[in-house]
Coordinates of C-alpha atoms in Angstrom, one line a residue:
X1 CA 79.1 86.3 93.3
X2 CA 75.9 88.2 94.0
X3 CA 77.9 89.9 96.9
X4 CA 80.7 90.8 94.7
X5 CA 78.2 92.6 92.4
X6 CA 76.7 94.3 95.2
X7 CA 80.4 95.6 96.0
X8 CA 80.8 96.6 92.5
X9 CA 77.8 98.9 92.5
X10 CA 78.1 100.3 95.8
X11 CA 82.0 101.4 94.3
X12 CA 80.2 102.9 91.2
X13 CA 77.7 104.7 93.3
X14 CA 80.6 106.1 96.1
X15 CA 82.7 107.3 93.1
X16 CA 79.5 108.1 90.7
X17 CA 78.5 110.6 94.0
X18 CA 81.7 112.0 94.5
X19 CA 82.3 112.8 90.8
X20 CA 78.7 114.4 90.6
X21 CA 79.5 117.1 93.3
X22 CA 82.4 117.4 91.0
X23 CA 80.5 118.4 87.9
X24 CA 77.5 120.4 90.3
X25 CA 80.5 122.7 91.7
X26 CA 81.9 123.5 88.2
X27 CA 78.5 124.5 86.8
X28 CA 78.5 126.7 90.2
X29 CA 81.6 128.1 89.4
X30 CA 84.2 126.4 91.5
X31 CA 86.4 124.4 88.3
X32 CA 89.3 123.7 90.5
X33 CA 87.7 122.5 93.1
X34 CA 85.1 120.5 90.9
X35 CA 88.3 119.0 88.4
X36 CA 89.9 117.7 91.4
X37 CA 86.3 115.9 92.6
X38 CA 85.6 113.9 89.3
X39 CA 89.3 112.9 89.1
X40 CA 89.0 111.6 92.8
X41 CA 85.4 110.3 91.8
X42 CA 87.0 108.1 89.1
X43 CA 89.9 106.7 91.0
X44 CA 87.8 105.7 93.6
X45 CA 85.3 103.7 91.3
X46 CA 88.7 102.5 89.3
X47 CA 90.1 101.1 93.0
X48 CA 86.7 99.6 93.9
X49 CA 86.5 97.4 90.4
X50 CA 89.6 96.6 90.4
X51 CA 89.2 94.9 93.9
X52 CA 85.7 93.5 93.3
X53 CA 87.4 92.2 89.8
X54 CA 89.9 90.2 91.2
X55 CA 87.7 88.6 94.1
X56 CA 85.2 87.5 91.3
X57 CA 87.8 86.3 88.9
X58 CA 89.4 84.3 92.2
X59 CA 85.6 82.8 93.0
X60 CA 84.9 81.8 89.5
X61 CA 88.1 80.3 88.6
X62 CA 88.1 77.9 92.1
X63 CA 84.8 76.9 91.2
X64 CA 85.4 76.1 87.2
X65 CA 88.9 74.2 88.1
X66 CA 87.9 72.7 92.0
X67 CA 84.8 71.1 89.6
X68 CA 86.9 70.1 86.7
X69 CA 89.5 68.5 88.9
X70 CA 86.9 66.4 91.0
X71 CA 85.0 65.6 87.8
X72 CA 88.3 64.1 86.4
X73 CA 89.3 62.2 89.2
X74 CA 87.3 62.5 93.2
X75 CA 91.0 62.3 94.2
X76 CA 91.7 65.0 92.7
X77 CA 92.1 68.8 94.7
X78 CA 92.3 72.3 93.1
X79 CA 94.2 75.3 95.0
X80 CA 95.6 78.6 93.2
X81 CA 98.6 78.1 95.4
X82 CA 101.0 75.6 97.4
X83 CA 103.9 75.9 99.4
X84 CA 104.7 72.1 99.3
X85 CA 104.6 72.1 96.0
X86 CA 106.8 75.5 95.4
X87 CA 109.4 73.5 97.6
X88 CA 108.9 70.4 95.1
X89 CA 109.7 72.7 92.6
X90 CA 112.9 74.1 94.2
X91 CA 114.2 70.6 94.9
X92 CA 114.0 69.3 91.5
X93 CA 116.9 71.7 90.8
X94 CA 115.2 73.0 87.4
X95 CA 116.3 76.7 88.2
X96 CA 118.9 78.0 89.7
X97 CA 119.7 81.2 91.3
X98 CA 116.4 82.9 91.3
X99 CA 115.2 86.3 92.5
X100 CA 111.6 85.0 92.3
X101 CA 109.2 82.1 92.0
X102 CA 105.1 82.3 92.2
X103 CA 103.3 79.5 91.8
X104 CA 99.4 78.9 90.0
X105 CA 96.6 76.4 90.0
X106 CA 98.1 73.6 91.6
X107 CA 96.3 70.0 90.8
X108 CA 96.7 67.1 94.0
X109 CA 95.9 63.8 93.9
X110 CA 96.5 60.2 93.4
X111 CA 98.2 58.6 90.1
X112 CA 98.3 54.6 90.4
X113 CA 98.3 54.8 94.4
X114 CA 101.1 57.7 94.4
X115 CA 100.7 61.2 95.4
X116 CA 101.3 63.5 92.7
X117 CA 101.2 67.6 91.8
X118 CA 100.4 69.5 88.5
X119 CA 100.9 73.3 88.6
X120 CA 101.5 76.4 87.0
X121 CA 105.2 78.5 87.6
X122 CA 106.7 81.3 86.9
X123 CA 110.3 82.0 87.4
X124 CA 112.1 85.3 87.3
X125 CA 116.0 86.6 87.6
X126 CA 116.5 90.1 88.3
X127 CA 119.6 91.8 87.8
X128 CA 121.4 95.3 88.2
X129 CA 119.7 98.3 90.3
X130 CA 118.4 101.1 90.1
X131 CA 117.6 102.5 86.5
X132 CA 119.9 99.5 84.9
X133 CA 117.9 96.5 87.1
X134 CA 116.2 94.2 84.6
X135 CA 113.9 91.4 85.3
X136 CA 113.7 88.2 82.9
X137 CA 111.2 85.4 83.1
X138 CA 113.6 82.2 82.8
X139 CA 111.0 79.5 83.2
X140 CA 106.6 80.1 82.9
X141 CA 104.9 76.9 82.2
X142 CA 103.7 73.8 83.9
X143 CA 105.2 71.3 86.5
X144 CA 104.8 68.1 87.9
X145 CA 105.9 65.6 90.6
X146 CA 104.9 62.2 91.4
X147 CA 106.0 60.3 94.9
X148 CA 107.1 56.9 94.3
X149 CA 107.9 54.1 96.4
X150 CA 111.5 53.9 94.6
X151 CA 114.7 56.3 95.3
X152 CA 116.6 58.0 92.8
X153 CA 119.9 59.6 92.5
X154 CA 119.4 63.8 92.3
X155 CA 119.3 64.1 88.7
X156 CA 118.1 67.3 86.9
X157 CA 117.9 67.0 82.6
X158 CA 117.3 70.5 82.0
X159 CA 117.7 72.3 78.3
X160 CA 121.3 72.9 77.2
X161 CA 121.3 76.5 76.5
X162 CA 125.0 77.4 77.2
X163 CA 126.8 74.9 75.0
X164 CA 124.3 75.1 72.3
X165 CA 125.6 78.9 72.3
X166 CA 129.3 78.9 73.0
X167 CA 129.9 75.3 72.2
X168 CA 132.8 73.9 73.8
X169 CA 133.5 77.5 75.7
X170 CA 129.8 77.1 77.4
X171 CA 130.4 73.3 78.5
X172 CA 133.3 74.3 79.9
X173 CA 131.0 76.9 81.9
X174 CA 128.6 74.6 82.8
X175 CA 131.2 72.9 84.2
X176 CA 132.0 75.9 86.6
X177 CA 128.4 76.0 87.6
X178 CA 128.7 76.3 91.5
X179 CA 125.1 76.1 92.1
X180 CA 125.1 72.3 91.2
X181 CA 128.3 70.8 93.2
X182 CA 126.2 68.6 94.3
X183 CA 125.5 66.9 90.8
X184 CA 128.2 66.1 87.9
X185 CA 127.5 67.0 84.0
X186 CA 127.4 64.3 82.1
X187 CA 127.7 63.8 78.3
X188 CA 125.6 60.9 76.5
X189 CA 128.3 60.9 73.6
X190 CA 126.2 57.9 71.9
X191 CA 123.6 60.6 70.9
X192 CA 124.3 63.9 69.4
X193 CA 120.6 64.6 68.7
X194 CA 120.0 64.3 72.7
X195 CA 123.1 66.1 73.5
X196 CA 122.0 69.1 71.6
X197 CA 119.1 69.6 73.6
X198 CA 119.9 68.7 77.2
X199 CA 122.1 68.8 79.9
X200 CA 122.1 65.9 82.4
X201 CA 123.3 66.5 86.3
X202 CA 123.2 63.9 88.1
X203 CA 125.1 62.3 91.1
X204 CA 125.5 59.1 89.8
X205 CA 126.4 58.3 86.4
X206 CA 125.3 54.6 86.0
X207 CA 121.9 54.9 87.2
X208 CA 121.1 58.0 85.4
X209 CA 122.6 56.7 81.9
X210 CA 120.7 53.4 82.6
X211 CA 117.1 55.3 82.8
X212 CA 118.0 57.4 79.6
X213 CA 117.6 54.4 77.2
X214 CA 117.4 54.9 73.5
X215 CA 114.1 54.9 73.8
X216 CA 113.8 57.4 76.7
X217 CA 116.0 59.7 75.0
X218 CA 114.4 59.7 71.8
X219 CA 111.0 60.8 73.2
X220 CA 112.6 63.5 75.6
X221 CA 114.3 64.8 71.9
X222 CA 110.6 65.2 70.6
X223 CA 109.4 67.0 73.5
X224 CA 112.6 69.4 73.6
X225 CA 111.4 70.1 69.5
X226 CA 108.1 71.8 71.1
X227 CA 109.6 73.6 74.5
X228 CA 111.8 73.4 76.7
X229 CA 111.7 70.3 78.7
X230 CA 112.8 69.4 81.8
X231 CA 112.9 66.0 83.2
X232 CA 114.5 64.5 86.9
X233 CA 114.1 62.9 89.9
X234 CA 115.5 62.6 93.4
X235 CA 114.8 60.9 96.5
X236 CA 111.4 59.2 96.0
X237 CA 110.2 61.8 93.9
X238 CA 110.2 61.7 89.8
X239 CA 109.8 65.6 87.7
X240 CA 108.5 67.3 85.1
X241 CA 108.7 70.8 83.7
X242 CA 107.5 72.7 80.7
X243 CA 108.8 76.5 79.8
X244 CA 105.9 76.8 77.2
X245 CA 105.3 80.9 78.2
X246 CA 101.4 80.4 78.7
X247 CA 98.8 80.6 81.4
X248 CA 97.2 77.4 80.7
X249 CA 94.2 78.3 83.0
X250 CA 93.5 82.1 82.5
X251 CA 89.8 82.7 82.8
X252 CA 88.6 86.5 81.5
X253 CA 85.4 87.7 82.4
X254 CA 84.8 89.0 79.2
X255 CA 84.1 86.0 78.1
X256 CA 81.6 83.7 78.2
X257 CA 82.0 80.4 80.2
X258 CA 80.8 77.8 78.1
X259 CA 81.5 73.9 77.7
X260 CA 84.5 74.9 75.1
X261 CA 86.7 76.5 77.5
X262 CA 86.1 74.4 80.2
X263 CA 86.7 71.4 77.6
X264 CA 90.1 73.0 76.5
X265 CA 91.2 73.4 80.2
X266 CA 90.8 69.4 80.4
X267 CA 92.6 69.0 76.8
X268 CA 95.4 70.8 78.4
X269 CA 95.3 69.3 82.0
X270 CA 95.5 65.9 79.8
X271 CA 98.3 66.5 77.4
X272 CA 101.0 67.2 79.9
X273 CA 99.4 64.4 82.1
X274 CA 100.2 62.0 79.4
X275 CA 103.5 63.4 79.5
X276 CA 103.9 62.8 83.5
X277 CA 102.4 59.2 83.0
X278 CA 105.0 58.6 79.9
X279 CA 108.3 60.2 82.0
X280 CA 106.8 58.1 84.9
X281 CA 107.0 54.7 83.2
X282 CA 110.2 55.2 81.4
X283 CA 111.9 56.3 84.7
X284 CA 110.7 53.4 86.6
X285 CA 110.1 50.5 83.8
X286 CA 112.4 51.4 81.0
X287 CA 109.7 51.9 78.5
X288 CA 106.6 54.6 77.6
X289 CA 103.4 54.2 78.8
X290 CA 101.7 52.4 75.9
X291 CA 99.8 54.0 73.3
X292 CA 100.2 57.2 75.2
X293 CA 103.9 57.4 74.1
X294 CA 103.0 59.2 70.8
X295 CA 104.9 62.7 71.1
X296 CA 101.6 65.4 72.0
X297 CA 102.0 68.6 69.4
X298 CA 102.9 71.9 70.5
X299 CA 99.7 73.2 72.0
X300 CA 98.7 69.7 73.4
X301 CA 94.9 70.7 72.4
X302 CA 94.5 66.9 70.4
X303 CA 96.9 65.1 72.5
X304 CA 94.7 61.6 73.6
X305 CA 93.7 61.6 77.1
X306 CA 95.0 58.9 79.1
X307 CA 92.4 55.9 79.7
X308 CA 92.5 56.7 83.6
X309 CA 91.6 60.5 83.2
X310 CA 87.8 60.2 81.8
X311 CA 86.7 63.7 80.6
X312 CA 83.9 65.0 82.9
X313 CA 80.6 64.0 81.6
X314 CA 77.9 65.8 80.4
X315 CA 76.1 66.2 84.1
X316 CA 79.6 68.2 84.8
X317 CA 79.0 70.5 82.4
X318 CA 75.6 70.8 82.2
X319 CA 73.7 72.4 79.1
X320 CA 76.2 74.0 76.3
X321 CA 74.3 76.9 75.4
X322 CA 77.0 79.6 74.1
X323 CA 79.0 77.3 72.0
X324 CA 81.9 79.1 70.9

């Protein structure tokens, strides 16, 4: 940090110097030549914060989140990016055809003995060129995987955005979907209130309508009422995504760093981690995850925290002096 700042005033100084010779030449006379010094003057101090920004932002958010993730759980590892877990998110089959995928504060660690992942992602599609390109953001929210020592038919339970639209045109479209050959839509005709919401690919039928129980179904419904959810699994691995449009871990250095934030950084790490645990057991025991079946509101900022993610404890955060 103190290096940063040192950075920061050494940029102030270089373009503080060169836009002083700006303003001594225009007194002298020379307004062209003294203009063009402060504008240069500026950009250079506007280039060097920039720059000394970002690396302190970077420092101070893998300190606050590498600390909140070991105080949750010592298994527990904090990275601001992943290529394993980018792939994890490409093999659930979520989203297709993509011209772009970043991903954000990526969570590792242990869940009952199983390696598992909780990140940020944002996916985009671009279209068109030149002055007609457009670029749309088809999926921003968080993900998660856990390994199990089961396998699973490729399945992907992603929102049903076509049919809902065109109806019976836009199933039939779905149908034509050449990016999942692979995988056969499905149709859970027993229930309409889950069909309006989702649409299941899978390779195998039986298994995949044997995990969506009534029960199953009827807490994925109450999560699609809050975002768009997306549930699978394939091979040994079991998914879930969220397209809730926020950057659950932003950090501005405007503000002040205080117990609150950092508390509603845990809230949020803990609401979708109840989700994970809940998808978890219905996948591989037919049933939710006890009390923590209850469907989590829309900002998960009072959904319970599961009994084997403690909150970190006071030591962790230390004296709350700028309450918010």
């Amino acid at each position: 940090m103190a290096r940063n700042k040192k950075g920061l005033m050494l940029g102030g100084i270089a373009g503080g110097a060169v836009a002083l010779i700006g303003i001594i030449l225009m007194v002298v006379g020379n307004a062209g030549l003294g203009i063009f010094l402060i504008f240069i003057g500026l950009i250079v101090f506007g280039v060097w914060f920039a720059i000394v920004n970002s690396k302190v932002k970077k420092e101070l958010k893998t300190k606050i989140l590498g600390d909140l993730a070991k105080g949750i759980d010592p298994s527990f590892s904090y990275s601001m990016g992943n290529k394993e877990f980018m792939t994890e998110f490409r093999r659930s089959g979520f989203v297709k055809a993509t011209s772009g995928t970043t991903v954000d504060d990526v969570f590792l660690g242990q869940y009952n003995g199983m390696n598992f992942g909780f990140g940020e992602v944002k996916v985009v599609r671009k279209s068109g060129s030149g002055n007609n390109s457009s670029t749309v953001t088809v999926y921003q929210g968080p993900f998660a995987y856990v390994e199990t020592s089961q396998n699973y038919p490729y399945t992907s339970i992603i929102p049903d955005t076509m049919e809902k639209l065109l109806g019976g045109v836009g199933r039939l479209l779905q149908k034509a979907d050449i990016t999942r050959l692979n995988q056969k839509l499905l149709k859970i005709e027993e229930d309409q209130e889950f069909e309006k919401y989702y649409a299941v690919w899978s390779k195998d039928e039986g298994v995949t309508k044997g995990i969506l129980n009534p029960e199953f179904r009827n807490y994925l419904t109450g999560l699609a009422t809050l975002h768009k959810t997306y549930i699978g699994w394939r091979d040994n691995k079991i998914y879930f995504g969220m397209d809730n449009r926020r950057d659950l871990f932003n950090i501005k250095l405007k503000n002040v760093i205080n117990e609150s934030i950092v508390r509603k950084f845990y809230e949020d790490f803990a609401g979708y981690y109840n989700i994970l645990e809940n998808v978890i057991s219905y996948v591989t025991t037919g049933t939710g995850a006890g009390s923590h079946s209850a469907q989590p509101n829309a900002d998960m900022s009072d959904a319970p925290p599961p009994t084997d993610v403690p909150p970190p404890n006071s030591e962790y955060y230390g004296e709350n002096k700028n309450e918010a």
